[in-house]
Amino acid sequence: MKRALITGIDGQDGSYLAEFLLEKDYEVHGVIRRVALEDPEHQLWRIKHILGKIKVHAGSLESYPSLFSIVEKVKPDECYHLAAQSFVSYSFEDEFSTINTNINGTHYVLSAIKERAPKCKFYFAASSEMFGHAKEVPQNEDTPFHPRSPYGISKVAGFDLTRNYREAYGIFACNGILFNHESPRRGFEFVTRKITNAVAEIKHGLSKELRLGNLDAKRDWGFAGDYVKAMWMMLQQDKPDDYVIATGETHSVGEFVELAFGYAGLDWKKFVIIDKNFYRPAEVNILQGDYSKAQNKFRWEPVVKFKKLVEMMTEADIKRASGKNNPSTCNVPVK
Ligand code: GDD
């Protein structure tokens, strides 16, 4: 039985990846912050249904000793390093903690693997945010990075650390350059979930408006459930490498808004207010990924495309707001 260690197992991607690996008969271990372990009802809602099947370890990206001892104890065959401060907006408010936590956390996990489990295959959650002010559209593995946020900068450093551990120490280390990926388990601070949650609340008379920033920003949005499969596939190849994972389509925030409100039979113009407070000091205007390398190398394809994704998320939030039981979103705190 293969052993996998997932940092950030309680996040959107961690929860889908844990389910995927359990189905493949992996022994699944997860690193979770102690504060979350102490409040499972609110903080572990995405993995509540599999808590009996996985092993969780208290650890923090800020503590090398905690990560070192978990790697030493678990001796994983595969490590998926997903944990990070991942909200771009917040990284402008507190640059130092985002940069410190994200860069050091990645460095600590890589170093612990090198010292205690050098045969372990390592996956780093790199990001399309690294392309930032992108030099070309669509972006592929050769597109130069020009990050536009402290978060993006931290991911470029994580990417370089991962590649360097591969080249310098022979670790089987891969970077997954994932474009935006969403689901009914997405955090409420990200624009897609903020929109679908607001649509559901407006539909049920719980809210009257939705305040948003830049509606013109364009993103390549895919489904998180499809993307975790790509993470695993990268680690099953003969050689470690870096891959773009995307849908190949780009859509504006405004298009997402229109589709989500339309799905609920609402006219978005009556509810959406543009609020400059949600604009970013530096914006990433357009992301669109060229995933042909992953497609050619291991035949990965996105299954859920834009329209279906918007409908899936809107429907799940409408059901949740109406009190119906939806296993993927139950116990989500309503903001
Ligand atoms: N969050 C948010 N809230 N974003 C808004 C809003 C708002 O009210 N109004 C407009 N936007 C715009 C943002 O300016 C941005 O251009 C776009 O919506 C998407 O924002 P997010 O959903 O917060 O995601 P992101 O693209 O910044 O980052 C996500 O994708 C990255 C991959 O490219 C995150 O998941 C990152 O962790 C990930 O690496």
Tab-separated table of C-alpha atoms and ligand atoms in Angstrom:
chain	number	residue	atom	x	y	z
A	1	MET	CA	0.000	0.000	0.000
A	2	LYS	CA	1.415	3.397	-1.010
A	3	ARG	CA	1.580	6.165	1.580
A	4	ALA	CA	0.726	9.748	0.662
A	5	LEU	CA	1.254	12.847	2.773
A	6	ILE	CA	-0.861	15.914	1.960
A	7	THR	CA	-0.187	19.330	3.450
A	8	GLY	CA	-3.367	21.401	3.377
A	9	ILE	CA	-5.535	18.275	3.336
A	10	ASP	CA	-8.412	20.284	4.830
A	11	GLY	CA	-8.509	22.721	1.911
A	12	GLN	CA	-10.514	22.413	-1.299
A	13	ASP	CA	-7.813	20.566	-3.252
A	14	GLY	CA	-6.631	18.515	-0.286
A	15	SER	CA	-10.127	17.161	0.292
A	16	TYR	CA	-10.621	16.092	-3.341
A	17	LEU	CA	-7.112	14.659	-3.528
A	18	ALA	CA	-7.577	12.660	-0.309
A	19	GLU	CA	-10.802	11.147	-1.687
A	20	PHE	CA	-9.073	10.338	-4.978
A	21	LEU	CA	-6.096	8.642	-3.266
A	22	LEU	CA	-8.321	6.689	-0.867
A	23	GLU	CA	-10.125	5.284	-3.887
A	24	LYS	CA	-6.749	4.199	-5.217
A	25	ASP	CA	-6.076	2.397	-1.928
A	26	TYR	CA	-3.425	4.765	-0.636
A	27	GLU	CA	-2.768	5.185	3.057
A	28	VAL	CA	-3.516	8.892	3.307
A	29	HIS	CA	-1.868	11.176	5.878
A	30	GLY	CA	-2.550	14.861	6.263
A	31	VAL	CA	-0.885	17.799	7.950
A	32	ILE	CA	-3.362	20.053	9.736
A	33	ARG	CA	-2.810	23.092	11.937
A	34	ARG	CA	-3.490	22.375	15.605
A	35	VAL	CA	-6.029	25.206	15.783
A	36	ALA	CA	-8.062	23.497	13.048
A	37	LEU	CA	-7.831	20.109	14.732
A	38	GLU	CA	-9.319	21.669	17.841
A	39	ASP	CA	-12.343	22.985	15.946
A	40	PRO	CA	-13.221	20.208	13.475
A	41	GLU	CA	-16.885	21.190	13.092
A	42	HIS	CA	-16.017	24.538	11.504
A	43	GLN	CA	-12.524	24.035	10.174
A	44	LEU	CA	-12.566	20.483	8.849
A	45	TRP	CA	-15.963	20.503	7.096
A	46	ARG	CA	-14.462	19.501	3.762
A	47	ILE	CA	-12.946	16.285	5.128
A	48	LYS	CA	-15.385	15.468	7.907
A	49	HIS	CA	-16.771	12.530	5.946
A	50	ILE	CA	-13.337	10.888	5.531
A	51	LEU	CA	-11.763	11.669	8.918
A	52	GLY	CA	-12.138	8.018	9.938
A	53	LYS	CA	-10.199	6.869	6.874
A	54	ILE	CA	-7.194	9.208	6.964
A	55	LYS	CA	-4.457	9.910	9.516
A	56	VAL	CA	-4.000	13.496	10.555
A	57	HIS	CA	-0.916	15.064	12.119
A	58	ALA	CA	-0.695	18.439	13.818
A	59	GLY	CA	1.857	20.587	12.024
A	60	SER	CA	2.454	24.071	10.733
A	61	LEU	CA	4.208	25.595	7.744
A	62	GLU	CA	5.924	27.897	10.213
A	63	SER	CA	7.558	25.060	12.127
A	64	TYR	CA	10.355	23.076	10.543
A	65	PRO	CA	10.535	20.637	13.493
A	66	SER	CA	6.838	19.764	13.150
A	67	LEU	CA	7.156	19.043	9.409
A	68	PHE	CA	10.442	17.212	9.847
A	69	SER	CA	9.018	14.851	12.462
A	70	ILE	CA	5.859	14.175	10.406
A	71	VAL	CA	7.941	13.281	7.328
A	72	GLU	CA	10.192	11.115	9.481
A	73	LYS	CA	7.233	9.318	11.056
A	74	VAL	CA	5.144	8.836	7.902
A	75	LYS	CA	8.000	8.184	5.456
A	76	PRO	CA	5.661	8.913	2.541
A	77	ASP	CA	6.016	7.546	-0.984
A	78	GLU	CA	4.361	10.682	-2.334
A	79	CYS	CA	4.022	14.136	-0.806
A	80	TYR	CA	1.556	16.716	-2.107
A	81	HIS	CA	2.460	20.134	-0.767
A	82	LEU	CA	-0.753	22.135	-1.105
A	83	ALA	CA	-0.784	24.190	2.095
A	84	ALA	CA	-0.238	27.924	1.687
A	85	GLN	CA	-1.723	31.324	2.315
A	86	SER	CA	-3.541	31.217	-1.018
A	87	PHE	CA	-5.727	34.327	-1.099
A	88	VAL	CA	-4.077	36.857	-3.407
A	89	SER	CA	-5.876	39.900	-1.947
A	90	TYR	CA	-4.761	39.090	1.570
A	91	SER	CA	-1.160	38.828	0.401
A	92	PHE	CA	-1.245	42.581	-0.341
A	93	GLU	CA	-2.487	43.292	3.179
A	94	ASP	CA	0.160	41.187	4.869
A	95	GLU	CA	3.005	40.682	2.425
A	96	PHE	CA	5.461	39.521	5.025
A	97	SER	CA	3.468	36.654	6.479
A	98	THR	CA	2.414	35.378	3.034
A	99	ILE	CA	5.951	35.465	1.715
A	100	ASN	CA	7.506	34.015	4.874
A	101	THR	CA	4.954	31.246	5.359
A	102	ASN	CA	4.675	30.192	1.752
A	103	ILE	CA	8.377	30.213	0.879
A	104	ASN	CA	9.661	28.798	4.177
A	105	GLY	CA	6.890	26.201	4.352
A	106	THR	CA	7.839	24.819	0.934
A	107	HIS	CA	11.524	24.917	1.801
A	108	TYR	CA	10.915	23.074	5.096
A	109	VAL	CA	8.907	20.277	3.463
A	110	LEU	CA	11.497	19.835	0.702
A	111	SER	CA	14.357	19.812	3.170
A	112	ALA	CA	12.621	17.285	5.445
A	113	ILE	CA	12.060	15.017	2.436
A	114	LYS	CA	15.688	15.297	1.380
A	115	GLU	CA	16.830	14.400	4.898
A	116	ARG	CA	14.325	11.717	5.870
A	117	ALA	CA	12.504	10.384	2.786
A	118	PRO	CA	14.694	11.113	-0.270
A	119	LYS	CA	12.843	8.612	-2.447
A	120	CYS	CA	9.516	10.325	-1.798
A	121	LYS	CA	7.971	11.934	-4.881
A	122	PHE	CA	7.102	15.566	-4.272
A	123	TYR	CA	4.341	17.707	-5.797
A	124	PHE	CA	4.358	21.490	-5.384
A	125	ALA	CA	1.186	23.510	-5.900
A	126	ALA	CA	2.625	26.197	-8.144
A	127	SER	CA	0.170	28.632	-9.686
A	128	SER	CA	-0.807	30.499	-12.835
A	129	GLU	CA	-0.560	33.598	-10.650
A	130	MET	CA	3.204	33.308	-11.313
A	131	PHE	CA	2.591	34.471	-14.911
A	132	GLY	CA	0.994	37.658	-13.586
A	133	HIS	CA	1.516	40.357	-16.199
A	134	ALA	CA	1.807	37.578	-18.745
A	135	LYS	CA	4.043	38.022	-21.761
A	136	GLU	CA	1.779	35.884	-23.957
A	137	VAL	CA	-1.672	34.340	-24.174
A	138	PRO	CA	-2.132	31.432	-23.689
A	139	GLN	CA	0.568	30.658	-21.127
A	140	ASN	CA	2.585	27.440	-21.199
A	141	GLU	CA	5.547	25.986	-19.296
A	142	ASP	CA	7.964	28.256	-21.203
A	143	THR	CA	6.113	31.527	-20.595
A	144	PRO	CA	8.263	33.822	-18.422
A	145	PHE	CA	6.980	34.646	-14.935
A	146	HIS	CA	6.049	38.210	-13.992
A	147	PRO	CA	4.203	37.894	-10.671
A	148	ARG	CA	1.949	40.786	-9.656
A	149	SER	CA	1.362	39.998	-5.969
A	150	PRO	CA	3.311	38.894	-2.893
A	151	TYR	CA	1.436	35.600	-3.246
A	152	GLY	CA	2.641	35.221	-6.846
A	153	ILE	CA	6.197	36.031	-5.777
A	154	SER	CA	6.033	33.370	-3.063
A	155	LYS	CA	4.855	30.811	-5.622
A	156	VAL	CA	7.701	31.659	-8.019
A	157	ALA	CA	10.145	31.049	-5.153
A	158	GLY	CA	8.408	27.741	-4.342
A	159	PHE	CA	8.636	26.766	-8.011
A	160	ASP	CA	12.375	27.516	-8.069
A	161	LEU	CA	12.977	25.671	-4.795
A	162	THR	CA	11.171	22.614	-6.161
A	163	ARG	CA	13.124	22.649	-9.410
A	164	ASN	CA	16.371	23.136	-7.523
A	165	TYR	CA	15.749	20.181	-5.213
A	166	ARG	CA	15.171	18.143	-8.365
A	167	GLU	CA	18.330	19.348	-10.083
A	168	ALA	CA	20.663	19.594	-7.088
A	169	TYR	CA	19.614	16.632	-4.939
A	170	GLY	CA	17.855	14.303	-7.389
A	171	ILE	CA	14.479	14.518	-5.620
A	172	PHE	CA	11.526	13.454	-7.805
A	173	ALA	CA	9.994	16.911	-7.511
A	174	CYS	CA	7.269	18.294	-9.814
A	175	ASN	CA	5.613	21.678	-10.160
A	176	GLY	CA	1.948	21.711	-11.086
A	177	ILE	CA	1.235	25.133	-12.585
A	178	LEU	CA	-2.480	25.034	-11.912
A	179	PHE	CA	-4.781	27.701	-13.258
A	180	ASN	CA	-7.779	28.733	-11.127
A	181	HIS	CA	-9.806	25.747	-10.046
A	182	GLU	CA	-13.070	25.903	-8.202
A	183	SER	CA	-15.844	23.747	-6.778
A	184	PRO	CA	-18.693	23.825	-4.263
A	185	ARG	CA	-15.921	23.442	-1.644
A	186	ARG	CA	-14.173	26.669	-2.639
A	187	GLY	CA	-13.485	29.188	0.136
A	188	PHE	CA	-15.926	32.107	0.325
A	189	GLU	CA	-13.226	34.745	-0.182
A	190	PHE	CA	-12.527	33.698	-3.783
A	191	VAL	CA	-14.592	35.446	-6.410
A	192	THR	CA	-16.430	32.411	-7.812
A	193	ARG	CA	-17.743	31.218	-4.459
A	194	LYS	CA	-18.437	34.771	-3.348
A	195	ILE	CA	-20.667	35.110	-6.412
A	196	THR	CA	-22.477	31.757	-6.175
A	197	ASN	CA	-23.043	32.169	-2.438
A	198	ALA	CA	-24.474	35.659	-2.995
A	199	VAL	CA	-26.734	34.409	-5.787
A	200	ALA	CA	-28.091	31.731	-3.431
A	201	GLU	CA	-28.640	34.211	-0.611
A	202	ILE	CA	-30.354	36.721	-2.897
A	203	LYS	CA	-32.508	33.963	-4.345
A	204	HIS	CA	-33.657	33.008	-0.841
A	205	GLY	CA	-34.139	36.597	0.303
A	206	LEU	CA	-31.186	36.453	2.709
A	207	SER	CA	-29.226	39.194	0.976
A	208	LYS	CA	-29.911	42.131	-1.330
A	209	GLU	CA	-26.647	42.943	-3.062
A	210	LEU	CA	-23.233	41.694	-4.102
A	211	ARG	CA	-20.207	43.969	-3.956
A	212	LEU	CA	-17.406	43.117	-6.363
A	213	GLY	CA	-14.207	44.619	-7.747
A	214	ASN	CA	-12.854	44.244	-11.260
A	215	LEU	CA	-15.383	42.471	-13.484
A	216	ASP	CA	-13.067	42.609	-16.503
A	217	ALA	CA	-10.352	40.322	-15.132
A	218	LYS	CA	-10.212	37.087	-17.114
A	219	ARG	CA	-9.409	33.686	-15.718
A	220	ASP	CA	-9.105	30.110	-16.933
A	221	TRP	CA	-11.455	28.395	-14.477
A	222	GLY	CA	-11.566	24.614	-14.131
A	223	PHE	CA	-12.961	22.114	-11.661
A	224	ALA	CA	-10.770	21.180	-8.667
A	225	GLY	CA	-11.905	17.544	-8.848
A	226	ASP	CA	-10.359	17.249	-12.326
A	227	TYR	CA	-7.156	19.004	-11.296
A	228	VAL	CA	-6.222	16.747	-8.363
A	229	LYS	CA	-6.105	13.842	-10.795
A	230	ALA	CA	-3.431	15.725	-12.764
A	231	MET	CA	-1.380	16.165	-9.570
A	232	TRP	CA	-1.324	12.416	-9.086
A	233	MET	CA	-0.587	11.724	-12.758
A	234	MET	CA	2.504	13.956	-12.648
A	235	LEU	CA	3.971	11.801	-9.898
A	236	GLN	CA	3.331	8.572	-11.849
A	237	GLN	CA	5.599	9.567	-14.768
A	238	ASP	CA	9.093	8.150	-15.311
A	239	LYS	CA	10.744	11.518	-14.791
A	240	PRO	CA	9.856	14.555	-12.701
A	241	ASP	CA	8.807	17.633	-14.654
A	242	ASP	CA	6.646	20.783	-14.536
A	243	TYR	CA	3.186	20.979	-16.102
A	244	VAL	CA	0.497	23.555	-16.829
A	245	ILE	CA	-2.987	22.353	-15.853
A	246	ALA	CA	-5.867	24.417	-17.253
A	247	THR	CA	-8.956	24.240	-19.441
A	248	GLY	CA	-7.588	26.346	-22.309
A	249	GLU	CA	-10.561	28.735	-22.074
A	250	THR	CA	-10.692	32.182	-20.557
A	251	HIS	CA	-13.739	34.063	-19.228
A	252	SER	CA	-14.231	37.339	-17.401
A	253	VAL	CA	-15.514	37.726	-13.854
A	254	GLY	CA	-18.463	39.539	-15.462
A	255	GLU	CA	-19.310	36.455	-17.537
A	256	PHE	CA	-19.251	34.319	-14.396
A	257	VAL	CA	-21.587	36.781	-12.698
A	258	GLU	CA	-24.029	36.843	-15.596
A	259	LEU	CA	-24.162	33.072	-15.883
A	260	ALA	CA	-24.564	32.436	-12.143
A	261	PHE	CA	-27.352	35.007	-11.703
A	262	GLY	CA	-28.986	33.821	-14.934
A	263	TYR	CA	-28.961	30.222	-13.695
A	264	ALA	CA	-30.984	31.356	-10.677
A	265	GLY	CA	-33.360	33.355	-12.892
A	266	LEU	CA	-32.028	36.704	-11.608
A	267	ASP	CA	-30.868	39.838	-13.434
A	268	TRP	CA	-27.364	40.536	-12.103
A	269	LYS	CA	-27.571	44.259	-12.941
A	270	LYS	CA	-30.144	44.719	-10.177
A	271	PHE	CA	-27.852	43.319	-7.477
A	272	VAL	CA	-24.171	43.805	-8.322
A	273	ILE	CA	-22.420	46.931	-7.043
A	274	ILE	CA	-18.891	47.769	-8.111
A	275	ASP	CA	-16.845	48.545	-5.031
A	276	LYS	CA	-13.342	49.951	-5.447
A	277	ASN	CA	-12.356	48.320	-2.132
A	278	PHE	CA	-12.218	44.995	-3.943
A	279	TYR	CA	-9.796	46.205	-6.600
A	280	ARG	CA	-6.202	45.035	-6.176
A	281	PRO	CA	-3.124	47.294	-6.141
A	282	ALA	CA	-1.832	45.300	-9.135
A	283	GLU	CA	-4.139	43.103	-11.173
A	284	VAL	CA	-3.543	40.030	-13.294
A	285	ASN	CA	-5.674	40.854	-16.321
A	286	ILE	CA	-5.793	37.649	-18.286
A	287	LEU	CA	-4.907	34.040	-17.633
A	288	GLN	CA	-5.447	31.285	-20.153
A	289	GLY	CA	-3.507	28.044	-19.971
A	290	ASP	CA	-2.102	25.826	-22.683
A	291	TYR	CA	-2.150	22.359	-21.125
A	292	SER	CA	-0.940	20.475	-24.215
A	293	LYS	CA	2.179	19.172	-22.433
A	294	ALA	CA	0.075	17.326	-19.809
A	295	GLN	CA	-2.333	16.251	-22.526
A	296	ASN	CA	0.449	14.758	-24.660
A	297	LYS	CA	2.507	13.299	-21.809
A	298	PHE	CA	-0.178	11.608	-19.734
A	299	ARG	CA	-3.463	12.259	-21.528
A	300	TRP	CA	-4.931	14.536	-18.895
A	301	GLU	CA	-8.089	16.408	-19.961
A	302	PRO	CA	-10.373	18.733	-18.025
A	303	VAL	CA	-13.872	17.242	-17.867
A	304	VAL	CA	-15.877	20.101	-16.369
A	305	LYS	CA	-15.781	23.302	-18.406
A	306	PHE	CA	-16.866	26.847	-17.567
A	307	LYS	CA	-20.663	26.722	-17.966
A	308	LYS	CA	-21.028	23.412	-16.152
A	309	LEU	CA	-18.741	24.636	-13.363
A	310	VAL	CA	-20.802	27.789	-12.802
A	311	GLU	CA	-24.003	25.752	-12.759
A	312	MET	CA	-22.569	23.140	-10.394
A	313	MET	CA	-21.438	25.768	-7.891
A	314	THR	CA	-24.592	27.871	-8.115
A	315	GLU	CA	-26.858	24.875	-7.744
A	316	ALA	CA	-24.921	23.579	-4.719
A	317	ASP	CA	-25.142	26.963	-2.978
A	318	ILE	CA	-28.838	27.362	-3.741
A	319	LYS	CA	-29.481	23.926	-2.257
A	320	ARG	CA	-27.378	24.684	0.774
A	321	ALA	CA	-29.093	28.011	1.367
A	322	SER	CA	-32.467	26.328	1.182
A	323	GLY	CA	-31.360	23.918	3.915
A	324	LYS	CA	-31.278	20.865	1.702
A	325	ASN	CA	-28.594	18.378	2.558
A	326	ASN	CA	-25.735	18.465	0.102
A	327	PRO	CA	-22.860	16.189	1.122
A	328	SER	CA	-20.182	18.294	-0.510
A	329	THR	CA	-21.217	21.519	1.163
A	330	CYS	CA	-22.862	20.508	4.420
A	331	ASN	CA	-21.818	22.339	7.568
A	332	VAL	CA	-20.264	25.141	5.607
A	333	PRO	CA	-20.414	28.253	7.718
A	334	VAL	CA	-22.558	30.842	5.931
A	335	LYS	CA	-20.794	34.191	5.767
B	1	GDD	N1	-11.690	37.536	-4.458
B	1	GDD	C1	-12.300	38.477	-5.173
B	1	GDD	N2	-13.322	39.213	-4.605
B	1	GDD	N3	-11.896	38.693	-6.448
B	1	GDD	C2	-12.544	39.624	-7.180
B	1	GDD	C3	-13.614	40.381	-6.650
B	1	GDD	C4	-14.004	40.168	-5.300
B	1	GDD	O1	-14.909	40.803	-4.780
B	1	GDD	N4	-14.070	41.212	-7.623
B	1	GDD	C5	-13.330	40.970	-8.718
B	1	GDD	N5	-12.393	40.021	-8.447
B	1	GDD	C6	-11.359	39.520	-9.382
B	1	GDD	C7	-9.950	39.624	-8.837
B	1	GDD	O2	-9.460	40.958	-8.955
B	1	GDD	C8	-9.236	38.614	-9.741
B	1	GDD	O3	-8.860	39.237	-10.940
B	1	GDD	C9	-10.310	37.574	-10.044
B	1	GDD	O4	-11.558	38.142	-9.599
B	1	GDD	C10	-10.109	36.230	-9.372
B	1	GDD	O5	-9.877	36.441	-8.000
B	1	GDD	P1	-9.826	35.205	-6.957
B	1	GDD	O6	-11.016	34.355	-7.106
B	1	GDD	O7	-9.559	35.793	-5.612
B	1	GDD	O8	-8.613	34.301	-7.476
B	1	GDD	P2	-7.144	34.679	-8.007
B	1	GDD	O9	-7.146	34.540	-9.494
B	1	GDD	O10	-6.658	35.932	-7.436
B	1	GDD	O11	-6.267	33.501	-7.374
B	1	GDD	C11	-6.707	32.154	-7.388
B	1	GDD	O12	-6.149	31.469	-8.475
B	1	GDD	C12	-4.741	31.277	-8.441
B	1	GDD	C13	-4.342	30.525	-9.709
B	1	GDD	O13	-4.208	31.463	-10.743
B	1	GDD	C14	-6.322	31.516	-6.055
B	1	GDD	O14	-6.898	30.237	-5.969
B	1	GDD	C15	-4.826	31.344	-5.951
B	1	GDD	O15	-4.485	30.663	-4.751
B	1	GDD	C16	-4.360	30.523	-7.173
B	1	GDD	O16	-2.981	30.287	-7.121
